[in-house]
Short mmCIF file of C-alpha atoms in Angstrom, two decimals:
data_model
loop_
_atom_site.label_atom_id
_atom_site.label_comp_id
_atom_site.label_asym_id
_atom_site.label_seq_id
_atom_site.Cartn_x
_atom_site.Cartn_y
_atom_site.Cartn_z
CA MET A 1 124.31 73.40 9.42
CA GLU A 2 123.47 69.90 8.20
CA GLN A 3 126.54 68.57 9.98
CA LEU A 4 125.48 70.19 13.25
CA LEU A 5 121.99 68.70 12.90
CA PHE A 6 123.63 65.34 12.29
CA ARG A 7 125.57 65.73 15.55
CA HIS A 8 122.42 66.62 17.52
CA LEU A 9 119.58 64.69 15.90
CA ILE A 10 120.97 61.15 16.02
CA PRO A 11 122.18 61.27 19.67
CA GLY A 12 118.74 62.60 20.64
CA LEU A 13 117.08 59.75 18.79
CA PHE A 14 119.30 57.14 20.47
CA LEU A 15 118.69 58.62 23.91
CA LEU A 16 114.89 58.78 23.63
CA LEU A 17 114.28 55.57 21.67
CA PRO A 18 114.71 53.14 24.62
CA ILE A 19 112.55 55.39 26.81
CA TYR A 20 109.88 55.68 24.10
CA LEU A 21 109.75 51.91 23.52
CA SER A 22 109.58 51.17 27.24
CA MET A 23 106.63 53.56 27.64
CA ILE A 24 104.79 51.95 24.70
CA LEU A 25 105.43 48.42 26.01
CA LEU A 26 104.50 49.19 29.60
CA GLY A 27 101.45 51.29 28.80
CA ASN A 28 99.12 51.61 31.78
CA ARG A 29 101.58 49.92 34.14
CA LEU A 30 103.37 53.26 34.58
CA PRO A 31 102.09 55.74 37.19
CA ILE A 32 101.73 58.50 34.61
CA PRO A 33 98.64 59.82 32.84
CA SER A 34 97.50 57.56 29.98
CA GLU A 35 97.04 60.64 27.81
CA PHE A 36 100.79 61.27 27.98
CA VAL A 37 101.53 57.68 26.95
CA ASN A 38 99.12 58.01 24.05
CA MET A 39 100.84 61.21 22.95
CA ALA A 40 104.33 59.69 23.35
CA THR A 41 105.09 59.63 19.61
CA ALA A 42 104.34 63.30 19.10
CA VAL A 43 106.06 64.35 22.33
CA PHE A 44 109.24 62.37 21.70
CA THR A 45 109.46 63.50 18.08
CA SER A 46 109.42 67.12 19.19
CA LEU A 47 112.02 66.45 21.88
CA VAL A 48 114.58 64.61 19.74
CA LEU A 49 116.47 67.67 18.49
CA PRO A 50 116.62 69.75 21.72
CA VAL A 51 117.43 66.69 23.85
CA GLY A 52 120.07 65.64 21.31
CA TYR A 53 121.61 69.12 21.42
CA ILE A 54 121.79 69.08 25.22
CA PHE A 55 123.19 65.57 25.32
CA TYR A 56 125.76 66.39 22.65
CA GLN A 57 127.03 69.26 24.82
CA PHE A 58 127.11 66.82 27.73
CA TYR A 59 129.14 64.39 25.64
CA ARG A 60 131.52 67.14 24.49
CA ILE A 61 132.36 68.22 28.01
CA VAL A 62 132.92 64.64 29.17
CA TRP A 63 135.15 64.00 26.15
CA GLN A 64 136.94 67.30 26.60
CA VAL A 65 137.32 67.28 30.37
CA ILE A 66 138.01 63.61 30.94
CA GLY A 67 139.54 62.58 27.64
CA GLY A 68 141.44 65.76 26.83
CA GLY A 69 139.43 66.39 23.65
CA TYR A 70 141.30 67.16 20.47
CA GLU A 71 144.57 67.58 22.30
CA LYS A 72 145.22 63.82 22.52
CA LEU A 73 144.74 63.24 18.79
CA PRO A 74 147.82 62.37 16.71
CA PHE A 75 147.47 65.20 14.19
CA VAL A 76 147.33 67.77 17.00
CA ASN A 77 150.53 66.32 18.46
CA ILE A 78 152.15 66.82 15.06
CA VAL A 79 151.14 70.49 15.20
CA ARG A 80 152.46 70.75 18.77
CA ASP A 81 155.79 69.19 17.81
CA ASN A 82 156.26 71.72 15.01
CA LEU A 83 155.41 74.87 16.94
CA LYS A 84 158.19 76.61 18.84
CA ALA A 85 157.86 79.04 21.74
CA TYR A 86 160.67 81.26 22.99
CA ASN A 87 160.15 83.00 26.33
CA GLN A 88 162.04 86.32 26.29
CA PRO A 89 161.99 87.63 29.87
CA HIS A 90 163.97 90.75 28.98
CA LEU A 91 161.10 91.76 26.69
CA SER A 92 158.26 90.23 28.79
CA ARG A 93 156.92 88.27 25.85
CA VAL A 94 156.76 84.84 24.25
CA VAL A 95 157.67 84.50 20.58
CA VAL A 96 155.76 81.73 18.78
CA ASP A 97 157.19 80.42 15.52
CA PHE A 98 154.29 79.27 13.32
CA SER A 99 156.41 78.98 10.17
CA GLU A 100 156.31 75.16 9.98
CA VAL A 101 152.55 74.82 10.41
CA LEU A 102 151.17 78.21 9.27
CA PRO A 103 153.93 79.68 7.09
CA GLN A 104 151.76 82.63 6.09
CA PHE A 105 151.98 83.93 9.66
CA GLY A 106 155.67 83.32 10.36
CA MET A 107 156.46 84.44 13.91
CA ARG A 108 154.24 86.39 16.30
CA TRP A 109 154.81 87.62 19.82
CA PHE A 110 152.37 87.23 22.71
CA GLY A 111 152.30 88.91 26.10
CA TYR A 112 152.46 86.42 28.95
CA SER A 113 148.74 86.59 29.80
CA GLU A 114 147.82 86.52 26.10
CA PHE A 115 149.79 83.31 25.62
CA ILE A 116 147.99 81.60 28.51
CA ILE A 117 144.58 82.74 27.21
CA ALA A 118 145.36 81.52 23.69
CA PHE A 119 147.10 78.23 24.41
CA ASP A 120 146.02 77.19 27.90
CA PRO A 121 142.44 78.52 28.07
CA PHE A 122 141.15 75.71 30.28
CA SER A 123 143.68 76.21 33.04
CA PRO A 124 142.10 77.13 36.39
CA GLN A 125 143.46 80.69 36.21
CA VAL A 126 141.57 81.30 32.94
CA SER A 127 138.43 79.15 33.00
CA LYS A 128 137.96 79.19 36.80
CA VAL A 129 137.14 75.46 36.53
CA ASN A 130 139.42 73.39 38.72
CA PHE A 131 138.74 69.65 38.38
CA PRO A 132 141.69 67.24 38.54
CA ILE A 133 140.82 65.63 35.19
CA GLY A 134 141.31 66.29 31.48
CA PHE A 135 142.92 69.67 30.88
CA ASN A 136 143.57 69.87 34.62
CA SER A 137 144.60 66.23 34.95
CA LYS A 138 147.63 65.23 36.98
CA ASN A 139 149.67 65.09 33.78
CA ASN A 140 148.69 68.58 32.61
CA ARG A 141 149.04 70.04 36.09
CA SER A 142 152.49 68.45 36.19
CA ILE A 143 153.37 70.04 32.84
CA ARG A 144 152.38 73.45 34.20
CA ALA A 145 154.18 72.86 37.48
CA ASN A 146 157.41 71.64 35.91
CA GLY A 147 158.14 74.97 34.32
CA ARG A 148 156.25 74.53 31.07
CA LYS A 149 154.13 77.58 31.74
CA HIS A 150 154.39 78.39 28.05
CA PHE A 151 153.30 75.00 26.72
CA PHE A 152 150.77 74.48 23.92
CA HIS A 153 148.02 72.77 25.92
CA PHE A 154 145.26 73.80 23.50
CA LEU A 155 145.77 73.70 19.72
CA GLU A 156 142.35 72.93 18.27
CA HIS A 157 142.09 76.48 16.90
CA VAL A 158 145.51 76.22 15.22
CA SER A 159 144.60 72.91 13.57
CA ASP A 160 141.33 74.47 12.38
CA ILE A 161 143.21 77.33 10.71
CA ILE A 162 145.45 74.80 8.98
CA LEU A 163 142.41 72.96 7.62
CA PHE A 164 140.29 75.99 6.67
CA ASP A 165 142.10 76.62 3.39
CA GLN A 166 142.25 72.98 2.37
CA PRO A 167 139.91 71.72 -0.40
CA SER A 168 139.18 68.66 1.72
CA TYR A 169 138.05 70.71 4.74
CA GLY A 170 134.34 70.08 4.05
CA TYR A 171 134.95 66.35 3.81
CA ALA A 172 136.99 66.42 7.03
CA ARG A 173 134.12 68.21 8.79
CA SER A 174 131.66 65.58 7.54
CA VAL A 175 133.85 62.74 8.81
CA SER A 176 134.30 64.58 12.10
CA SER A 177 130.53 65.04 12.44
CA ALA A 178 129.94 61.35 11.76
CA ARG A 179 132.53 60.44 14.38
CA TYR A 180 131.08 62.80 16.95
CA SER A 181 127.57 61.57 16.21
CA THR A 182 128.59 57.92 16.52
CA HIS A 183 130.38 58.41 19.82
CA ALA A 184 127.68 60.65 21.29
CA SER A 185 124.93 58.29 20.09
CA ARG A 186 126.59 55.31 21.72
CA ALA A 187 126.77 57.16 25.03
CA ALA A 188 123.19 58.44 24.58
CA PHE A 189 121.87 54.93 23.94
CA PHE A 190 123.59 53.67 27.10
CA VAL A 191 122.02 56.47 29.18
CA GLY A 192 118.66 55.83 27.49
CA LEU A 193 118.82 52.17 28.46
CA ILE A 194 119.50 53.09 32.08
CA LEU A 195 116.51 55.43 32.18
CA ALA A 196 114.33 52.86 30.37
CA SER A 197 115.42 50.23 32.92
CA GLY A 198 114.12 52.51 35.64
CA LEU A 199 110.75 52.63 33.91
CA PHE A 200 110.63 48.84 33.57
CA LEU A 201 111.53 48.52 37.23
CA ILE A 202 108.48 50.56 38.13
CA GLY A 203 106.18 48.92 35.59
CA PHE A 204 106.94 45.23 36.24
CA GLU A 205 107.79 45.10 39.93
CA ASN A 206 104.97 47.06 41.41
CA SER A 207 103.40 49.97 39.67
CA ASN A 208 101.98 51.22 42.95
CA SER A 209 105.22 50.84 44.94
CA ASP A 210 106.49 54.12 46.31
CA ILE A 211 109.99 52.63 46.60
CA PHE A 212 110.38 52.01 42.89
CA ILE A 213 108.78 55.32 42.01
CA THR A 214 111.21 57.05 44.36
CA LEU A 215 114.18 55.16 42.88
CA ALA A 216 113.15 56.12 39.38
CA PHE A 217 112.65 59.71 40.47
CA VAL A 218 116.08 59.84 42.15
CA LEU A 219 117.67 58.27 39.07
CA GLY A 220 116.09 60.79 36.76
CA VAL A 221 116.81 63.79 38.95
CA SER A 222 120.44 62.66 39.48
CA PHE A 223 120.92 62.38 35.73
CA PHE A 224 119.55 65.85 35.05
CA VAL A 225 121.51 67.42 37.90
CA ALA A 226 124.69 65.87 36.53
CA LEU A 227 123.69 67.08 33.08
CA LEU A 228 123.17 70.66 34.28
CA PHE A 229 126.41 70.56 36.24
CA LEU A 230 128.44 69.45 33.24
CA LEU A 231 126.64 71.93 31.00
CA SER A 232 127.75 74.72 33.33
CA ILE A 233 131.34 73.51 32.84
CA ARG A 234 130.71 73.43 29.10
CA THR A 235 129.55 77.04 29.26
CA SER A 236 132.72 78.07 31.08
CA TYR A 237 134.89 76.11 28.66
CA SER A 238 133.03 77.53 25.66
CA ASN A 239 133.76 81.06 26.86
CA SER A 240 137.42 80.20 27.38
CA GLU A 241 137.64 78.55 23.97
CA TYR A 242 136.00 81.56 22.33
CA ASN A 243 138.51 83.90 24.00
CA ALA A 244 141.37 81.62 22.92
CA ARG A 245 140.24 81.63 19.29
CA VAL A 246 139.64 85.39 19.17
CA THR A 247 142.96 86.14 20.89
CA LEU A 248 144.88 83.91 18.49
CA LEU A 249 143.19 85.26 15.35
CA THR A 250 143.63 88.86 16.49
CA ILE A 251 147.36 88.47 17.13
CA LEU A 252 147.89 86.51 13.92
CA ASN A 253 146.35 89.38 11.97
CA LEU A 254 148.00 92.29 13.77
CA SER A 255 150.96 93.47 11.73
CA GLU A 256 152.55 95.00 14.83
CA ARG A 257 152.82 91.54 16.38
CA GLU A 258 154.72 90.11 13.41
CA ILE A 259 158.39 89.40 13.97
CA GLN A 260 160.67 89.36 10.99
CA ALA A 261 163.51 86.85 11.02
CA SER A 262 165.90 89.78 10.61
CA GLU A 263 164.96 91.05 14.08
CA PHE A 264 167.09 88.38 15.71
CA LYS A 265 169.94 88.83 13.27
CA ASN A 266 170.00 92.57 13.88
CA THR A 267 170.70 92.07 17.59
CA LEU A 268 173.79 89.95 16.94
CA PRO A 269 177.44 91.05 16.64
CA GLN A 270 178.36 91.48 12.99
CA ALA A 271 181.15 88.91 13.22
CA LEU A 272 178.60 86.30 14.35
CA VAL A 273 176.25 87.12 11.48
CA GLU A 274 179.03 86.94 8.90
CA LYS A 275 180.35 83.60 10.17
CA LEU A 276 176.86 82.09 10.19
CA SER A 277 176.36 83.28 6.61
CA GLN A 278 179.69 81.71 5.64
CA ILE A 279 178.74 78.37 7.21
CA ASN A 280 175.36 78.42 5.47
CA SER A 281 177.12 78.89 2.13
CA GLN A 282 179.08 75.66 2.60
CA PRO A 283 176.59 72.77 2.29
CA LYS A 284 179.29 70.16 2.89
CA TYR A 285 179.00 70.73 6.64
CA ALA A 286 176.35 69.21 8.86
CA LYS A 287 174.15 71.99 10.19
CA ILE A 288 174.39 71.03 13.84
CA ALA A 289 175.17 73.31 16.79
CA ALA A 290 175.82 72.51 20.46
CA PHE A 291 175.67 74.90 23.40
CA ASP A 292 176.61 74.73 27.04
CA MET A 293 173.78 76.00 29.27
CA ASP A 294 174.90 77.53 32.57
CA ASP A 295 176.71 80.87 32.20
CA THR A 296 176.57 80.41 28.42
CA LEU A 297 173.01 80.33 27.14
CA LEU A 298 171.97 81.49 30.59
CA ILE A 299 173.27 84.35 32.65
CA GLY A 300 173.57 82.37 35.84
CA ASP A 301 173.43 78.71 36.85
CA ILE A 302 170.08 76.92 36.90
CA GLY A 303 171.56 73.94 38.76
CA ASP A 304 172.72 76.14 41.64
CA ALA A 305 169.41 78.02 41.74
CA VAL A 306 167.35 74.82 41.83
CA PHE A 307 169.64 73.39 44.53
CA ALA A 308 169.02 76.52 46.62
CA GLN A 309 165.28 76.37 45.96
CA LEU A 310 165.14 72.76 47.18
CA VAL A 311 166.97 73.82 50.35
CA LEU A 312 164.46 76.65 50.75
CA GLU A 313 161.62 74.11 50.43
CA ASN A 314 163.31 71.83 53.02
CA LYS A 315 163.57 69.05 50.46
CA LEU A 316 167.34 69.29 50.83
CA SER A 317 169.14 70.39 53.98
CA SER A 318 171.43 73.35 54.67
CA GLN A 319 174.18 70.81 55.26
CA HIS A 320 173.80 69.61 51.68
CA TRP A 321 174.46 73.15 50.46
CA ILE A 322 177.47 73.57 52.75
CA GLN A 323 178.92 70.32 51.42
CA TYR A 324 178.32 71.44 47.82
CA ALA A 325 179.94 74.84 48.40
CA SER A 326 182.97 73.14 49.97
CA LEU A 327 183.33 70.75 47.01
CA LEU A 328 183.17 73.64 44.54
CA LYS A 329 186.36 75.05 46.08
CA GLU A 330 188.15 71.70 46.03
CA ASN A 331 186.99 69.84 42.92
CA LYS A 332 184.33 71.27 40.61
CA THR A 333 183.82 67.96 38.81
CA GLU A 334 182.92 66.21 42.04
CA ALA A 335 180.80 69.17 43.11
CA TYR A 336 178.71 68.98 39.92
CA LYS A 337 178.22 65.24 40.42
CA TYR A 338 177.23 65.78 44.03
CA ALA A 339 174.63 68.39 43.02
CA VAL A 340 172.81 65.69 41.04
CA LYS A 341 173.39 62.69 43.31
CA VAL A 342 172.03 64.66 46.28
CA LEU A 343 168.62 64.63 44.56
CA ALA A 344 168.30 60.92 45.40
CA GLY A 345 165.04 60.21 47.17
CA LEU A 346 163.22 63.09 45.49
CA ASN A 347 160.88 62.61 42.56
CA VAL A 348 161.45 64.04 39.10
CA ASP A 349 158.40 66.26 39.65
CA ASP A 350 160.06 67.75 42.72
CA VAL A 351 162.91 68.94 40.52
CA TYR A 352 160.56 70.17 37.79
CA GLN A 353 158.51 72.13 40.32
CA ALA A 354 161.58 73.65 41.96
CA THR A 355 162.80 74.73 38.52
CA ASN A 356 159.42 76.29 37.87
CA MET A 357 159.59 78.19 41.15
CA VAL A 358 163.01 79.51 40.20
CA ILE A 359 162.28 80.74 36.69
CA ASN A 360 158.98 82.29 37.78
CA SER A 361 160.41 83.88 40.92
CA PRO A 362 159.51 87.58 41.32
CA ASN A 363 162.87 88.07 43.05
CA PRO A 364 166.27 88.34 41.35
CA ALA A 365 167.78 85.70 43.65
CA ILE A 366 166.96 82.65 45.74
CA ILE A 367 167.85 83.73 49.28
CA LEU A 368 168.95 81.30 52.00
CA ASP A 369 168.97 83.53 55.06
CA GLU A 370 170.24 80.83 57.38
CA LEU A 371 173.37 80.42 55.26
CA ASN A 372 173.64 84.05 54.21
CA VAL A 373 173.54 82.87 50.59
CA GLN A 374 171.94 84.52 47.56
CA VAL A 375 171.83 82.55 44.30
CA PRO A 376 170.87 84.64 41.26
CA VAL A 377 167.82 83.54 39.28
CA PRO A 378 169.24 82.72 35.82
CA ILE A 379 167.83 84.38 32.73
CA PRO A 380 168.59 83.70 29.05
CA ASP A 381 171.41 85.73 27.56
CA PRO A 382 169.64 87.96 24.99
CA ILE A 383 172.46 87.70 22.43
CA LEU A 384 172.84 83.93 22.62
CA GLN A 385 169.08 83.38 22.75
CA SER A 386 168.74 85.45 19.55
CA PHE A 387 171.64 83.57 18.00
CA LEU A 388 170.14 80.19 18.86
CA ILE A 389 166.81 81.24 17.32
CA GLU A 390 168.62 82.54 14.24
CA VAL A 391 170.54 79.27 13.95
CA ARG A 392 167.31 77.28 14.14
CA LEU A 393 165.67 79.54 11.55
CA ASN A 394 168.58 78.64 9.28
CA GLY A 395 167.76 74.95 9.56
CA PHE A 396 170.25 73.86 12.21
CA ASP A 397 169.68 71.07 14.69
CA VAL A 398 170.58 72.38 18.14
CA TYR A 399 171.71 70.43 21.20
CA VAL A 400 172.37 71.60 24.74
CA VAL A 401 175.08 69.76 26.67
CA THR A 402 175.23 70.62 30.35
CA ALA A 403 176.50 69.35 33.70
CA THR A 404 173.22 70.46 35.29
CA ASN A 405 170.62 67.83 36.14
CA ILE A 406 168.74 66.89 32.99
CA TRP A 407 165.29 67.64 34.41
CA SER A 408 165.99 71.30 35.11
CA ALA A 409 167.84 71.55 31.81
CA GLN A 410 164.80 70.19 29.94
CA VAL A 411 162.60 72.87 31.48
CA ILE A 412 165.03 75.64 30.52
CA GLY A 413 165.57 74.21 27.04
CA ALA A 414 161.85 74.14 26.34
CA GLU A 415 160.86 77.40 28.06
CA TYR A 416 163.54 79.72 26.70
CA PHE A 417 164.92 78.00 23.61
CA GLY A 418 162.06 75.91 22.19
CA LEU A 419 164.11 72.71 22.34
CA PRO A 420 162.55 69.23 22.70
CA LYS A 421 163.69 66.87 25.44
CA PRO A 422 165.75 64.58 23.13
CA HIS A 423 167.98 67.58 22.32
CA ILE A 424 168.84 68.22 25.97
CA ILE A 425 171.88 66.31 27.22
CA GLY A 426 172.32 66.71 30.96
CA MET A 427 173.58 64.83 33.95
CA GLN A 428 171.09 62.26 35.14
CA THR A 429 170.75 59.30 37.43
CA ALA A 430 168.90 56.03 37.14
CA LEU A 431 165.35 56.13 38.48
CA VAL A 432 163.93 53.59 40.89
CA PRO A 433 162.60 50.70 38.73
CA ASN A 434 158.83 50.69 38.28
CA SER A 435 158.53 53.93 40.26
CA LYS A 436 155.39 55.70 39.03
CA SER A 437 156.55 58.96 40.56
CA GLY A 438 160.01 58.82 38.98
CA GLU A 439 162.03 58.50 42.18
CA ILE A 440 165.65 59.56 41.68
CA THR A 441 168.57 57.33 42.73
CA PRO A 442 172.20 58.41 43.37
CA ASN A 443 173.49 56.27 40.49
CA LEU A 444 174.79 58.56 37.75
CA LEU A 445 174.38 57.40 34.16
CA GLU A 446 177.36 57.38 31.82
CA PRO A 447 178.68 59.29 30.02
CA ILE A 448 178.69 62.11 32.54
CA PRO A 449 178.62 65.42 30.62
CA ILE A 450 181.49 67.13 32.42
CA GLY A 451 184.80 67.94 30.72
CA ASP A 452 185.64 65.22 28.16
CA GLY A 453 182.31 63.62 29.03
CA LYS A 454 180.54 66.43 27.18
CA SER A 455 181.88 65.36 23.80
CA GLN A 456 181.32 61.69 24.67
CA ALA A 457 177.71 62.39 25.58
CA LEU A 458 177.10 64.41 22.41
CA LYS A 459 178.66 61.71 20.23
CA LYS A 460 175.77 59.42 21.19
CA PHE A 461 173.67 61.76 19.04
CA THR A 462 176.09 63.15 16.45
CA ASN A 463 179.79 63.16 15.60
CA ASN A 464 179.75 66.37 13.58
CA ILE A 465 178.98 69.87 14.74
CA ILE A 466 179.85 73.15 13.06
CA ILE A 467 179.02 75.58 15.89
CA ALA A 468 179.64 75.23 19.63
CA ALA A 469 179.51 77.59 22.59
CA GLY A 470 180.86 77.37 26.13
CA ASN A 471 182.29 79.36 29.02
CA SER A 472 184.71 77.17 30.99
CA LYS A 473 187.51 74.64 30.62
CA GLN A 474 184.86 71.98 31.18
CA ASP A 475 183.57 72.93 27.70
CA PHE A 476 186.87 72.57 25.83
CA SER A 477 186.09 69.06 24.56
CA LEU A 478 182.74 70.28 23.24
CA LEU A 479 184.27 73.28 21.47
CA GLN A 480 187.02 71.14 19.96
CA MET A 481 184.41 68.92 18.29
CA ILE A 482 183.58 71.54 15.66
CA ASP A 483 184.54 70.77 12.07
CA GLU A 484 187.18 72.71 10.21
CA ASP A 485 185.99 76.21 9.32
CA GLY A 486 183.51 75.89 12.18
CA LEU A 487 182.75 78.46 14.86
CA ALA A 488 183.57 78.21 18.56
CA ILE A 489 181.89 80.83 20.76
CA TRP A 490 183.51 81.64 24.07
CA VAL A 491 181.54 83.51 26.73
CA GLY A 492 183.87 85.25 29.18
CA ASN A 493 186.88 87.54 29.41
CA ASP A 494 189.71 85.50 30.95
CA ASP A 495 192.56 86.05 28.46
CA SER A 496 194.64 83.11 29.69
CA ILE A 497 191.78 80.64 29.13
CA ILE A 498 190.93 82.24 25.77
CA ASN A 499 194.52 81.93 24.59
CA SER A 500 194.65 78.30 25.74
CA LEU A 501 191.45 77.52 23.86
CA ARG A 502 192.67 79.30 20.74
CA ALA A 503 195.81 77.16 20.77
CA ASN A 504 193.75 73.99 21.15
CA LEU A 505 191.43 74.88 18.27
CA GLY A 506 194.17 75.59 15.76
CA ASP A 507 194.08 77.96 12.79
CA LYS A 508 191.16 76.51 10.82
CA LYS A 509 188.55 76.82 13.53
CA GLU A 510 187.36 80.33 14.27
CA LEU A 511 186.95 81.54 17.84
CA LEU A 512 184.58 84.36 18.64
CA VAL A 513 184.55 85.84 22.14
CA ILE A 514 181.46 87.32 23.77
CA ASP A 515 182.58 89.40 26.71
CA ARG A 516 180.56 88.93 29.88
#
């Protein structure tokens, strides 16, 4: 309670002090009753706390809406970096792994709407406040639009839970109150000076001038209208924040929402579980795994689906698709390159947004009626998604190496597999220098992650992997990178390719086939 008073009392004092002093100095020059001036000390003393409370709420909403509030602070970014979210479309839920920040809660699952309420409570769809600043700034709107629907925009409640049990929590609250009070008081003093200047303008220029009285009146009314307007936003945000906190705490304490680590293991083929256990028992190997994305981690091809979506949006032409389809029949390597180079002239956000449209499509396919083409909307393979989660729970670093454009791959890696951008290796081009919008050029960056380029690209990050997964001959170089006694996972059922891969791997590297 003392800390809250500290936050409210001092800003109120700093706001009213310049006004109080100006009234005392000007005295009868002001066109207000002398009795009020004489009672100024008593009146202002009684107003300090309520005015300070109102101004503090004003300051909070400005800080929260314009500055992003807690969410820009370094310690919150640490929390964000150590939380993982796994979107499981086949179960219509998002699994959040709290084990690194709140180990007592482990993993919990959220319904889609529950996740948005808990971790993006200030989005327009929840708070009904739609200003292009702060939580709805261009950056945050871009994050939502680029496929990161399940992104941790709001984590103040999580950081609070982390601090609650700490002996230093009281001290942290005191420091926080002092900081809030200092910042709010500085802003309050500035506003107080503006209002006091209005009084001096009236008192010294011409106390009987209607112009100056009107200016002061307009200034005061404008300030209070702005104050009421921002307080209404604060009310909306407070309701959203309350719902976020209650939703989070409820789900964290519902035993039925708890997910045991064994749940993922139990969905895996026994041979996969046994091999992972064997690898874990041999500490001499680096715990690093690498996966292909399209038709391996995903059932379907995100690159093809995004290409089709961009044609549907008229950002690429039908002729581009016809050219791509023709190249696929002649030379897949050149076709994959073309699918990325054709993005030249678009912005990175265009690709992010198209990817978002694909993965959130209510339809099972992107349909190009003009070309009589239907491209399936890719979804994560339940077995390989569970395996990737299990691998991460066992302390592995995981990389994705794909011939798909890196921007779509980043969205998929984050949305379905909880992977950070640095762990996504995809095909990319140079961007136009100094382009604020991230304009794409046709100049591919080496190494190109196709065929042998996959292992070359991965070697920029690591030379040793113990697990790899792929589905085509383009993935052979990646699968062959595994250490002795490692595991290569093949997704498919073409016996001739499987036999060829088995011969390339030799006797000491195990091959496990997942039929699809």
